[in-house]
Amino acid sequence: ATKGFASTHDPADDIRRLCLGLRRALLKNQVALSITSQGPTRHVNELRITEILLDALLRAGLAQKPAVLAYHVFIEFTVGSAALDAPLAANTADRRATYQRWRSDYRELPADEYPAISILGPKLYPSSDDVFAMGLDALIAKIVIEAASPSPEFVSRRASTPTAPSQ
């Protein structure tokens, strides 16, 4: 998830790219998903994910406590989504067939008893990637975009941290 990752001037975009990449990596590696679901590994990649996400939240202007809470919201949403989607993610044909069966079950319900399902049932179970992206965008809009300005303590800490000379 962090290979080749570079933070930008846009914390919301950084969070979005990191979470999408993490979910994609977890869906491809069921062992990593299982290990990650049990808690932080504190290995290099997990530490890098944590640093990137916390950095983006502070740059977005969240104070320390909201940044910590938001970090957990994003991680739990991403890992939880991957855990829910993993059983069907490996085989696209199986996933499509499963979703089709579920939609068929909804179509058979009596419309007078389930009017909303009658209308929307055939559209339920869209792409899990689309569902994740919509949820992630909603979280970013609420948590990150609403943050007013960079946290003064973080800006001053970053400003006083010497940077390596460019070559």
Short mmCIF file of C-alpha atoms in Angstrom, two decimals, residues 1 13-27 78 129 132-134 136-137:
data_model
loop_
_atom_site.label_atom_id
_atom_site.label_comp_id
_atom_site.label_asym_id
_atom_site.label_seq_id
_atom_site.Cartn_x
_atom_site.Cartn_y
_atom_site.Cartn_z
CA ALA A 1 0.00 0.00 0.00
CA ASP A 13 -6.27 12.96 -1.75
CA ASP A 14 -3.43 11.35 0.22
CA ILE A 15 -5.92 9.67 2.57
CA ARG A 16 -8.05 8.50 -0.35
CA ARG A 17 -5.10 7.04 -2.27
CA LEU A 18 -3.66 5.37 0.83
CA CYS A 19 -6.96 3.75 1.88
CA LEU A 20 -7.75 2.59 -1.66
CA GLY A 21 -4.27 1.12 -1.96
CA LEU A 22 -4.44 -0.56 1.44
CA ARG A 23 -7.82 -2.14 0.68
CA ARG A 24 -6.59 -3.32 -2.72
CA ALA A 25 -3.48 -4.87 -1.12
CA LEU A 26 -5.52 -6.59 1.60
CA LEU A 27 -7.97 -8.03 -0.92
CA THR A 78 -10.67 0.15 5.21
CA ASP A 129 -15.10 -1.08 -5.03
CA PHE A 132 -16.00 1.43 -0.62
CA ALA A 133 -15.09 4.53 -2.64
CA MET A 134 -18.42 6.19 -1.81
CA LEU A 136 -14.43 6.63 1.90
CA ASP A 137 -15.38 9.85 0.11
#
